[in-house]
PDB file of N, CA and C in Angstrom:
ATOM      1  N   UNK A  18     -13.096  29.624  21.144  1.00 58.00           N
ATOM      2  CA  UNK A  18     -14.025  28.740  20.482  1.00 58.00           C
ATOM      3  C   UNK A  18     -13.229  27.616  19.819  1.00 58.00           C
ATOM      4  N   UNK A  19     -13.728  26.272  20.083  1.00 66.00           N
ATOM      5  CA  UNK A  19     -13.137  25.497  19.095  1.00 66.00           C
ATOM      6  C   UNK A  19     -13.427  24.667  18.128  1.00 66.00           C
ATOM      7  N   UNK A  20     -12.691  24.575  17.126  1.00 67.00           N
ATOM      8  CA  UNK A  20     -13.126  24.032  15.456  1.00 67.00           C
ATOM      9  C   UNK A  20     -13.841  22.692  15.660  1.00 67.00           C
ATOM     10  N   UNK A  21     -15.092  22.348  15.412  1.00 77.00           N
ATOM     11  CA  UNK A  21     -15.408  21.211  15.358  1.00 77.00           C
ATOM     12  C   UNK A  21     -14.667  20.397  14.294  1.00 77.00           C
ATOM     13  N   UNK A  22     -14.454  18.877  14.642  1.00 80.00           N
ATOM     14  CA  UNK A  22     -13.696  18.048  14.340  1.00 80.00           C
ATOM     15  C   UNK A  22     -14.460  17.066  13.138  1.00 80.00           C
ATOM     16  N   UNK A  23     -14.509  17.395  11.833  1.00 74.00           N
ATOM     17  CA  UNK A  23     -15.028  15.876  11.066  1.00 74.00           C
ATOM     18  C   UNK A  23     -13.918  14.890  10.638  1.00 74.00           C
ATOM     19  N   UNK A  24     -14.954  14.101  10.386  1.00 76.00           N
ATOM     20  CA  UNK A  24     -14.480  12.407  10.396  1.00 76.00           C
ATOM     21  C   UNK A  24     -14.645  12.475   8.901  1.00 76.00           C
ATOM     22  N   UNK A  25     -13.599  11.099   8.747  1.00 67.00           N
ATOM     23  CA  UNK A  25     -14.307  11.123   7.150  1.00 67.00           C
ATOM     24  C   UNK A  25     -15.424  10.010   6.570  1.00 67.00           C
ATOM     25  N   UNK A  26     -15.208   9.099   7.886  1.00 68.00           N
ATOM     26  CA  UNK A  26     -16.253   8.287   7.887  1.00 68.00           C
ATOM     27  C   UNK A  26     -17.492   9.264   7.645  1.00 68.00           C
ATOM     28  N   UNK A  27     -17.828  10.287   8.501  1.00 70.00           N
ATOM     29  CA  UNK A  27     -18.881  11.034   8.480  1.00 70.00           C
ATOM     30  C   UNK A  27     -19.490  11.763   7.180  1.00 70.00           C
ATOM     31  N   UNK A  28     -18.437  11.868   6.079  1.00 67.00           N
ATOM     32  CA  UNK A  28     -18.679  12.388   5.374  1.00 67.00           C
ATOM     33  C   UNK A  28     -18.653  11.588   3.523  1.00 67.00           C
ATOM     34  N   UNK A  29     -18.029   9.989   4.181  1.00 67.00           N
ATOM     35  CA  UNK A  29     -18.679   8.954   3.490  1.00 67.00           C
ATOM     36  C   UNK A  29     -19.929   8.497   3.656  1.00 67.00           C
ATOM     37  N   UNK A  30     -20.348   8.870   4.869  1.00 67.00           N
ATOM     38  CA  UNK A  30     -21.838   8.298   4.757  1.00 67.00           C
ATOM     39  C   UNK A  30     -22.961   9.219   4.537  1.00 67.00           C
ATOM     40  N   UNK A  31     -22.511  10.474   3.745  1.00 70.00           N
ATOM     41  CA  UNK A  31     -23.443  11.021   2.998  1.00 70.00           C
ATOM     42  C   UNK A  31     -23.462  10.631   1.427  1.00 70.00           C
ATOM     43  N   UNK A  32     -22.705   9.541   0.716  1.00 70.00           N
ATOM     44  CA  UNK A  32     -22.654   9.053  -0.334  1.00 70.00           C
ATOM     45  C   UNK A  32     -23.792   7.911  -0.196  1.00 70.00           C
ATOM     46  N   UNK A  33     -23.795   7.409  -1.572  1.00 73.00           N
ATOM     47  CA  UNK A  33     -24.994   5.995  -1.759  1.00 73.00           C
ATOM     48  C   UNK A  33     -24.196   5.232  -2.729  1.00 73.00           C
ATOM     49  N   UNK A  34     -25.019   4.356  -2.717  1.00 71.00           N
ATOM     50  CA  UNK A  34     -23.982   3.218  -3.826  1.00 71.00           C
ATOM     51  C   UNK A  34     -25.214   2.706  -4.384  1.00 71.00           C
ATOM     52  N   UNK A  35     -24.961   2.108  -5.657  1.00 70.00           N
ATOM     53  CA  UNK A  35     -25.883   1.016  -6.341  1.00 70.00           C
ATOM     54  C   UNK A  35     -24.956  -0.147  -6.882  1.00 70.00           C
ATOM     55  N   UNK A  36     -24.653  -0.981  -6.025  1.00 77.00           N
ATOM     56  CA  UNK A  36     -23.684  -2.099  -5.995  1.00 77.00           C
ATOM     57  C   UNK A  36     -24.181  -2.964  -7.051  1.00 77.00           C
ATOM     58  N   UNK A  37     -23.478  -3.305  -8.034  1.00 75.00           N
ATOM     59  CA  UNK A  37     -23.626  -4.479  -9.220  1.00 75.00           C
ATOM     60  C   UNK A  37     -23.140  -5.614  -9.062  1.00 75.00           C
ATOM     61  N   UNK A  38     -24.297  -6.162  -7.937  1.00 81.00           N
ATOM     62  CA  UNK A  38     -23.672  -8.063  -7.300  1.00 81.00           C
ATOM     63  C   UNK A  38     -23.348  -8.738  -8.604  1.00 81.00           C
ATOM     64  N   UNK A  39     -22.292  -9.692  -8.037  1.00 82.00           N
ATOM     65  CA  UNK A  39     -21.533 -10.457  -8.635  1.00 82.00           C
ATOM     66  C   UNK A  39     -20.575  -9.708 -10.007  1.00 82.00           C
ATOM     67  N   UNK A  40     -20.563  -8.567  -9.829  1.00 86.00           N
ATOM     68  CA  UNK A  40     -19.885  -7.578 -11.206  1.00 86.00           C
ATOM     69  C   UNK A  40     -19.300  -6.619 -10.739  1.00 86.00           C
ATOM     70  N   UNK A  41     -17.961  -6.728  -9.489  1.00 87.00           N
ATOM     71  CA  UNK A  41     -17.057  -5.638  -8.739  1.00 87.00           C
ATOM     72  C   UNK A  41     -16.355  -4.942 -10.329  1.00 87.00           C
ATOM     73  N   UNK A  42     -16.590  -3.584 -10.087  1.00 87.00           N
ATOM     74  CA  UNK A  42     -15.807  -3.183 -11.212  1.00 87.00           C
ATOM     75  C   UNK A  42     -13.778  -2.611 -10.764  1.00 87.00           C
ATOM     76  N   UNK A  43     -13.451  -3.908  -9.737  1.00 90.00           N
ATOM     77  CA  UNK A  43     -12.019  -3.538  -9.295  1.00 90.00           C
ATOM     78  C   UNK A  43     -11.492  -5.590  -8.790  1.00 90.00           C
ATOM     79  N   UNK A  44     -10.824  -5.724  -9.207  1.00 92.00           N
ATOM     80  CA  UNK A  44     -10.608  -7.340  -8.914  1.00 92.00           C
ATOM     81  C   UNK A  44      -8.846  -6.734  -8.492  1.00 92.00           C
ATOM     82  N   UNK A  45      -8.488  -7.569  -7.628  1.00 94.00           N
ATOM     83  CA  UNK A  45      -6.984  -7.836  -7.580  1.00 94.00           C
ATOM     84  C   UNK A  45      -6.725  -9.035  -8.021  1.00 94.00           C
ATOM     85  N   UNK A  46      -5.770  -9.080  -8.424  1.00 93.00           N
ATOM     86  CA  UNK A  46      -4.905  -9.762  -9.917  1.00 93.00           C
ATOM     87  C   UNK A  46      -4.149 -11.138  -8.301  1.00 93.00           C
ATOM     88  N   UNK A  47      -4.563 -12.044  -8.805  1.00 92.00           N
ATOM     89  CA  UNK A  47      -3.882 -13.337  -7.788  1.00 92.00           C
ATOM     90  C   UNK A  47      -2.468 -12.757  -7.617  1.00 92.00           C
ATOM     91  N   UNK A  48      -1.681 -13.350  -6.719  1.00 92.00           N
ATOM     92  CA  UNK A  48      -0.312 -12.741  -6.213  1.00 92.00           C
ATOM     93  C   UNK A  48       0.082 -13.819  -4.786  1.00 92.00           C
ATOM     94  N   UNK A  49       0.919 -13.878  -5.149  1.00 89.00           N
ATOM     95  CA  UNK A  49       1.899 -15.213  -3.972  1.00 89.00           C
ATOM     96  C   UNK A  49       2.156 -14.452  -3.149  1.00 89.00           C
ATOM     97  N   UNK A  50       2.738 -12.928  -3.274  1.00 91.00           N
ATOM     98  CA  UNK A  50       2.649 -11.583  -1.709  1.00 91.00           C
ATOM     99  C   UNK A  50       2.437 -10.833  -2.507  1.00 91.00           C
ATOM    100  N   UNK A  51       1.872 -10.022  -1.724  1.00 94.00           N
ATOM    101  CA  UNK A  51       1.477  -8.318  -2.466  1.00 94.00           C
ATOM    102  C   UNK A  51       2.653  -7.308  -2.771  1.00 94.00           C
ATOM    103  N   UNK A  52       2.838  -7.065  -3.736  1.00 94.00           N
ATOM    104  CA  UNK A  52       4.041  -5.929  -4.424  1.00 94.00           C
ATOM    105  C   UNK A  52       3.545  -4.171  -3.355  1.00 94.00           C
ATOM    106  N   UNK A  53       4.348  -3.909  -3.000  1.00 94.00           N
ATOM    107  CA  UNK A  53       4.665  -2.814  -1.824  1.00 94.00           C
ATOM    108  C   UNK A  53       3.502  -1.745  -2.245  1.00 94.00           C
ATOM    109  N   UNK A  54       3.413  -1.350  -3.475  1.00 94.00           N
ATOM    110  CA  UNK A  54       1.886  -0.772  -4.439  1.00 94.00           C
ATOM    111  C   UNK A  54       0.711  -1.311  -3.499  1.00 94.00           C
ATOM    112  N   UNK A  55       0.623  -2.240  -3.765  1.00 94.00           N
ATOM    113  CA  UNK A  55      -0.385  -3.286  -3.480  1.00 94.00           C
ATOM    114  C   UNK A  55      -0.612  -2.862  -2.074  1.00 94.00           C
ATOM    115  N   UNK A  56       0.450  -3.123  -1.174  1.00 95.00           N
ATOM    116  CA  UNK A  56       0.024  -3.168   0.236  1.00 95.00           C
ATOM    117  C   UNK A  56      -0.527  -1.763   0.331  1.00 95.00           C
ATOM    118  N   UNK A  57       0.372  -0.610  -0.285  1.00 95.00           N
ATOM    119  CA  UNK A  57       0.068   0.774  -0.042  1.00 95.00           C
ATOM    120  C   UNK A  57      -1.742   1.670  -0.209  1.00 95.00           C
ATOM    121  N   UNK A  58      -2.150   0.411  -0.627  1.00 94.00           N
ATOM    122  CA  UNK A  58      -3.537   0.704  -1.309  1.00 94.00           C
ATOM    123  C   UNK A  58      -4.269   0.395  -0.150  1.00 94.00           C
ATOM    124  N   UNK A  59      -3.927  -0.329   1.068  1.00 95.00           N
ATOM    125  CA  UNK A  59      -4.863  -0.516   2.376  1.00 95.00           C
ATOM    126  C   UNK A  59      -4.583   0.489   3.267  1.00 95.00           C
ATOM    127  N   UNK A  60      -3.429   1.287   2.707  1.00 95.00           N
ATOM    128  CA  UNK A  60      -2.963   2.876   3.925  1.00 95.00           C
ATOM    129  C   UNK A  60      -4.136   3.864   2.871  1.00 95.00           C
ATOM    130  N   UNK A  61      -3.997   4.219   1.785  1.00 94.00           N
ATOM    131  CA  UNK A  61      -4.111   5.780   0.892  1.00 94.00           C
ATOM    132  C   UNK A  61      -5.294   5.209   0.386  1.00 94.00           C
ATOM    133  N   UNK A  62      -5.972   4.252   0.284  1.00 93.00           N
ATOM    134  CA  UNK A  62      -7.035   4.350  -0.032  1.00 93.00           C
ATOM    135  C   UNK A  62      -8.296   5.128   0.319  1.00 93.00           C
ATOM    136  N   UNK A  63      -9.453   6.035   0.254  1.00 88.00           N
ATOM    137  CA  UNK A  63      -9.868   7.073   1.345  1.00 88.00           C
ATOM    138  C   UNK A  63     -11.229   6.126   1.544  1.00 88.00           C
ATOM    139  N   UNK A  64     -11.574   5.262   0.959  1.00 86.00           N
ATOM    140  CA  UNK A  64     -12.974   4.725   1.215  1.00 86.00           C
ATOM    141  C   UNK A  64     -12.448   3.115   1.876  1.00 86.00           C
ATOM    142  N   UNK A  65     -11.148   2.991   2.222  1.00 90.00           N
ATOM    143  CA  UNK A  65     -10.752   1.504   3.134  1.00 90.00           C
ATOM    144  C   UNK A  65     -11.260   0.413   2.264  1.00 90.00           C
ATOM    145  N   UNK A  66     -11.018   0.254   1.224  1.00 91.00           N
ATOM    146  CA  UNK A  66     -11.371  -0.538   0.122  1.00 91.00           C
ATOM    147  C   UNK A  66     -10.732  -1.979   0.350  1.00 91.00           C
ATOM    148  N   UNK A  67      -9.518  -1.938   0.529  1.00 95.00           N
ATOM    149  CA  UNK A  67      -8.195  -2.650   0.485  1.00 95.00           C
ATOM    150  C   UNK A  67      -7.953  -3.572   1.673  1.00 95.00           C
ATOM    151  N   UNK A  68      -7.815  -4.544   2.251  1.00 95.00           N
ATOM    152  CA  UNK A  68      -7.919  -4.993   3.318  1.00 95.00           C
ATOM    153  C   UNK A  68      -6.751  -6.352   2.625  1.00 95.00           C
ATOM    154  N   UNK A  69      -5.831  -6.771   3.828  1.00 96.00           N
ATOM    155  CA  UNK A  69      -5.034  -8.282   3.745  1.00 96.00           C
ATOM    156  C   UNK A  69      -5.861  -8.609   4.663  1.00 96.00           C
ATOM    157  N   UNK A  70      -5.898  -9.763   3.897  1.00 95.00           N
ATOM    158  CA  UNK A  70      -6.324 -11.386   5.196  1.00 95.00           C
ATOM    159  C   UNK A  70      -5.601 -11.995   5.476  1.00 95.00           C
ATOM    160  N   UNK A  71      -6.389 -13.005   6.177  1.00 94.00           N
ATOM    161  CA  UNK A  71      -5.507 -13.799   6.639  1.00 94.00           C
ATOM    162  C   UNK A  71      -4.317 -14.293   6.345  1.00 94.00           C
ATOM    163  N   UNK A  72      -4.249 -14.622   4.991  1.00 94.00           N
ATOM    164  CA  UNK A  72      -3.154 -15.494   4.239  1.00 94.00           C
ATOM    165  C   UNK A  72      -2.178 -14.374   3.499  1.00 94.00           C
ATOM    166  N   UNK A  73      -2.360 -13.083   3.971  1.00 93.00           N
ATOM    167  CA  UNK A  73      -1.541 -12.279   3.532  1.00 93.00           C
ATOM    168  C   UNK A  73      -1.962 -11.376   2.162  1.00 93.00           C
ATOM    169  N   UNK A  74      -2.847 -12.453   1.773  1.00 95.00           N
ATOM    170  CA  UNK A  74      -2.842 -11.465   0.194  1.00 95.00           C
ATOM    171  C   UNK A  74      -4.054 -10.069   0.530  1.00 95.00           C
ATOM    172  N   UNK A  75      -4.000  -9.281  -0.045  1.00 96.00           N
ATOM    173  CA  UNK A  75      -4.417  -8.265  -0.233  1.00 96.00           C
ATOM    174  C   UNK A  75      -5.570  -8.624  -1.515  1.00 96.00           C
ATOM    175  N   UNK A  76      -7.157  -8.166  -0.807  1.00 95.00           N
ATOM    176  CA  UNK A  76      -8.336  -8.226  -1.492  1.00 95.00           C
ATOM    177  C   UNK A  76      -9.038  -6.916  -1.165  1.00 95.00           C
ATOM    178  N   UNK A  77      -9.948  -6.724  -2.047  1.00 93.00           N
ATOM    179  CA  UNK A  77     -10.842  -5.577  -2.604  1.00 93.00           C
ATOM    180  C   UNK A  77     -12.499  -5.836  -2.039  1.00 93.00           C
ATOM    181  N   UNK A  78     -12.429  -5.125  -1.764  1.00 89.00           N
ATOM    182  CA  UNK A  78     -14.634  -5.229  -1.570  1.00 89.00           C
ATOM    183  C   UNK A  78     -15.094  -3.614  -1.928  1.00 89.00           C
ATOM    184  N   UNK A  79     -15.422  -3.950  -3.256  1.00 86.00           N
ATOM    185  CA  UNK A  79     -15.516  -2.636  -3.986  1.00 86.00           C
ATOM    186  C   UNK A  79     -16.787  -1.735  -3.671  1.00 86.00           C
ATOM    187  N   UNK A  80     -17.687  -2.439  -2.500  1.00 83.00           N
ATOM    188  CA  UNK A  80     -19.339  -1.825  -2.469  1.00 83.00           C
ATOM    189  C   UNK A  80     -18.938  -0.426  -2.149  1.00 83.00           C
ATOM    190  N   UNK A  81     -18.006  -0.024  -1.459  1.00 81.00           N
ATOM    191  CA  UNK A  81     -17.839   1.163  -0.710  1.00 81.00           C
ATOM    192  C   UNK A  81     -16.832   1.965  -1.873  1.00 81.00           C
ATOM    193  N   UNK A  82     -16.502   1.459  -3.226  1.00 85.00           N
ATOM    194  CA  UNK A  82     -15.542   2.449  -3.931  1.00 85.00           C
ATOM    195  C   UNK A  82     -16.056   4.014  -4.009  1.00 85.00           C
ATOM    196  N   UNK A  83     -15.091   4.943  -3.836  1.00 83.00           N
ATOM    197  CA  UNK A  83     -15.834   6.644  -4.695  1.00 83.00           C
ATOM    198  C   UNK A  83     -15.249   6.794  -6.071  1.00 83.00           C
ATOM    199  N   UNK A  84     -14.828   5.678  -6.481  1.00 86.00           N
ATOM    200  CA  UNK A  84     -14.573   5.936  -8.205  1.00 86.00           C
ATOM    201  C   UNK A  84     -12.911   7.014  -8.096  1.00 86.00           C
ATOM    202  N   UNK A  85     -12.323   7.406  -7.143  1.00 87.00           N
ATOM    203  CA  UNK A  85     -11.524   8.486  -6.903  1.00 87.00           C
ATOM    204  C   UNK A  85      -9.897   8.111  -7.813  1.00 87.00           C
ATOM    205  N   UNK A  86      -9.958   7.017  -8.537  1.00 89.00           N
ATOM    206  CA  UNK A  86      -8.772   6.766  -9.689  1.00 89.00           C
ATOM    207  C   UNK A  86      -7.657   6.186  -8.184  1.00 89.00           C
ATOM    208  N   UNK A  87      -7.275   6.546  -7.172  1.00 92.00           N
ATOM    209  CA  UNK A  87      -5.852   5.918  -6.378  1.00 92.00           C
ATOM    210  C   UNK A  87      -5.282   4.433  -6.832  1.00 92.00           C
ATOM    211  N   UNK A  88      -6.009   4.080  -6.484  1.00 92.00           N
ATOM    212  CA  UNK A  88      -5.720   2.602  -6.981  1.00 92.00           C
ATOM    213  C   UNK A  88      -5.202   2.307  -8.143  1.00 92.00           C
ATOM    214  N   UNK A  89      -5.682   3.353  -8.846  1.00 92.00           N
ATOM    215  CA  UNK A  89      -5.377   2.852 -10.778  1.00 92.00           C
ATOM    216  C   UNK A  89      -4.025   3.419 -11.114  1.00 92.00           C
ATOM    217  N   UNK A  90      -3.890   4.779 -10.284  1.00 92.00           N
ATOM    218  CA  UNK A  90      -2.662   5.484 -10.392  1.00 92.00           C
ATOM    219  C   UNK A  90      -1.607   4.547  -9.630  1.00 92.00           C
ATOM    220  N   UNK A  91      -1.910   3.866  -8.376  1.00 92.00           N
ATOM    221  CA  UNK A  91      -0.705   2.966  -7.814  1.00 92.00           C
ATOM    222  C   UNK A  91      -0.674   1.685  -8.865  1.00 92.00           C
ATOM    223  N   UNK A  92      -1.543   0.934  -8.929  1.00 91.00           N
ATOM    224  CA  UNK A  92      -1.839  -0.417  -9.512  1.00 91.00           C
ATOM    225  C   UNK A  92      -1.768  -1.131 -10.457  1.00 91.00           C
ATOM    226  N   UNK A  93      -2.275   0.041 -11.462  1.00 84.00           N
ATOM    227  CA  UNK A  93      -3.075  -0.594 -12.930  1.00 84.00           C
ATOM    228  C   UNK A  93      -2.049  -0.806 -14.083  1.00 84.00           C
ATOM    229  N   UNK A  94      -0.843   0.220 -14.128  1.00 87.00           N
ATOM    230  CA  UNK A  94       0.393  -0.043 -14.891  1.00 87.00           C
ATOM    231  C   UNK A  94       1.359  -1.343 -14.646  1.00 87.00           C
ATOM    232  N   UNK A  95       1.311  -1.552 -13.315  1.00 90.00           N
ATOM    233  CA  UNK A  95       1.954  -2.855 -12.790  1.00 90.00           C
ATOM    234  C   UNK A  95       0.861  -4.320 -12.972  1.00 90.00           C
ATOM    235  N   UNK A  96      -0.132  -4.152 -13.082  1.00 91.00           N
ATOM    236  CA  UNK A  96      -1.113  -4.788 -13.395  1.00 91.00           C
ATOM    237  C   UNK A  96      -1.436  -6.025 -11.719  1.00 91.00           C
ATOM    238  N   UNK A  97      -1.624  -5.312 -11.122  1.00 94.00           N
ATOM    239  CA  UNK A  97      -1.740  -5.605  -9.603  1.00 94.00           C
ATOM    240  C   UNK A  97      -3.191  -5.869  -9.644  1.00 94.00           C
ATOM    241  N   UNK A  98      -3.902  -5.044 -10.292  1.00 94.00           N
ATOM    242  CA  UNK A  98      -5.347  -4.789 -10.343  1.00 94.00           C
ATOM    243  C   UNK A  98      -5.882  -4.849 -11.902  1.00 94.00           C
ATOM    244  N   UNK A  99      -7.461  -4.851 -12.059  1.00 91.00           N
ATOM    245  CA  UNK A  99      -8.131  -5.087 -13.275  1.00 91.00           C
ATOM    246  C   UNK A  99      -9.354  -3.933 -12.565  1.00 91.00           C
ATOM    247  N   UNK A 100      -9.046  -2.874 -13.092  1.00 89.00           N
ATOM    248  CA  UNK A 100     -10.295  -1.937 -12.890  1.00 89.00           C
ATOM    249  C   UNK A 100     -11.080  -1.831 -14.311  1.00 89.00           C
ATOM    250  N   UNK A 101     -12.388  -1.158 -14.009  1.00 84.00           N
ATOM    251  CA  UNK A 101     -12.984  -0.912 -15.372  1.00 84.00           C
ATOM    252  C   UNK A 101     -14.660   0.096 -14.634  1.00 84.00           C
ATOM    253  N   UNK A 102     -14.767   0.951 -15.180  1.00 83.00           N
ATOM    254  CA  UNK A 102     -15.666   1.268 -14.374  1.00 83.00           C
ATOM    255  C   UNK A 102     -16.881   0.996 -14.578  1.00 83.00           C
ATOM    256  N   UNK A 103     -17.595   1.455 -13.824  1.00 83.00           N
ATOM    257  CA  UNK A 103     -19.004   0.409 -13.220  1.00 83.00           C
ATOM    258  C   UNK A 103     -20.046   0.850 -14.426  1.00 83.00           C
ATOM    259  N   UNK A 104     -20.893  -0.757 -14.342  1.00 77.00           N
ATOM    260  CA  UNK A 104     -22.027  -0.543 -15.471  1.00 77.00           C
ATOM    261  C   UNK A 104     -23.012   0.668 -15.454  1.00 77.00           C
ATOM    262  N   UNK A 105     -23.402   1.088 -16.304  1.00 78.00           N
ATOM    263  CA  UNK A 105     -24.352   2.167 -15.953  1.00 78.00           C
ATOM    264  C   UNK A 105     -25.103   2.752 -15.142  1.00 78.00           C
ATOM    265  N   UNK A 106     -25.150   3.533 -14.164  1.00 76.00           N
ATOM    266  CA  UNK A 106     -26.248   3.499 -13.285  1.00 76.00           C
ATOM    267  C   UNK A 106     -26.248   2.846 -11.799  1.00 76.00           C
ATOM    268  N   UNK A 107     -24.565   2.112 -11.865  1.00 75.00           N
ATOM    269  CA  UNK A 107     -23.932   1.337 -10.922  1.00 75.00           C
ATOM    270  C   UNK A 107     -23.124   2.100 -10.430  1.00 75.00           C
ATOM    271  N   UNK A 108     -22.491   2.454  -9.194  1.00 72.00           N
ATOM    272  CA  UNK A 108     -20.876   2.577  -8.678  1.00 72.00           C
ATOM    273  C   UNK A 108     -21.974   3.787  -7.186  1.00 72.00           C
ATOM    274  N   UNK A 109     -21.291   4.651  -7.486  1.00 70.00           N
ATOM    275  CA  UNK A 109     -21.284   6.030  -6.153  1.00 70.00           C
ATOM    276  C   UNK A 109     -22.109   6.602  -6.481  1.00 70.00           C
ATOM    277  N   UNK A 110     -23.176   7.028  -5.561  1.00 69.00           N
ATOM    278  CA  UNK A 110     -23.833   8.219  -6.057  1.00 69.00           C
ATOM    279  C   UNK A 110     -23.397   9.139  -4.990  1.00 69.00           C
ATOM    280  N   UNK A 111     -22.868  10.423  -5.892  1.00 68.00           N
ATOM    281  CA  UNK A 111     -22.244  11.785  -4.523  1.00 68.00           C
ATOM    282  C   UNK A 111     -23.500  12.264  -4.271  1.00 68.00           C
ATOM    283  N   UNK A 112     -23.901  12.871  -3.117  1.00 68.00           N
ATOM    284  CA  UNK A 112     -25.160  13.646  -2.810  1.00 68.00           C
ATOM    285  C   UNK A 112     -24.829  15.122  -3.004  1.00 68.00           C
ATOM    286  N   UNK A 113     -23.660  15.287  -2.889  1.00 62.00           N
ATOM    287  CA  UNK A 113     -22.855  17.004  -2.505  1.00 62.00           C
ATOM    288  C   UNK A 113     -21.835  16.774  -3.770  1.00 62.00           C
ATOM    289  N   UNK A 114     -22.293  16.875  -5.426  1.00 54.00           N
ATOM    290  CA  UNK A 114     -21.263  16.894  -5.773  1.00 54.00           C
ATOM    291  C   UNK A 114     -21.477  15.776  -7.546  1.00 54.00           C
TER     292      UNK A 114
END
């Protein structure tokens, strides 16, 4: 018999969000290149938060955050990032949890 295989996509999309337009509670801090932290946050991030563009710098699109602290533990001492968590009633809702 063999082990069925999950995704984790699959098991992000049993979460919900209540996104607070124009009020991301995660900004990256401007930067001429991204400090090695920085880049590491588009590998270990588990919800793919983290994305470089074009021009190299490394940006955030927080609709999809799980609140899971990574970022703050790589980031927030070096001040790479400006987290703060989400207004009331705003951020993840877990369904399982």
């Amino acid at each position: 018999m063999r082990a069925s295989v999950v995704r984790i996509e699959d098991k992000l999309y049993q979460n919900r969000y209540l996104v607070d337009s124009g009020r991301p509670h995660i900004k990256v801090r401007q930067h001429q290149s991204p400090s090695p932290n920085l880049l590491a946050l588009t590998v270990v991030c588990p919800a793919n938060c983290y994305q470089v563009n074009e021009e190299g710098q490394v940006e955030v699109t927080a609709d999809g955050c799980m609140e899971c602290g990574t970022c703050r533990v790589l980031c927030e001492e070096s001040g790479d990032i400006d987290w703060s968590y989400p207004r009331g009633g705003f951020g993840v809702l877990f369904k399982f949890g």
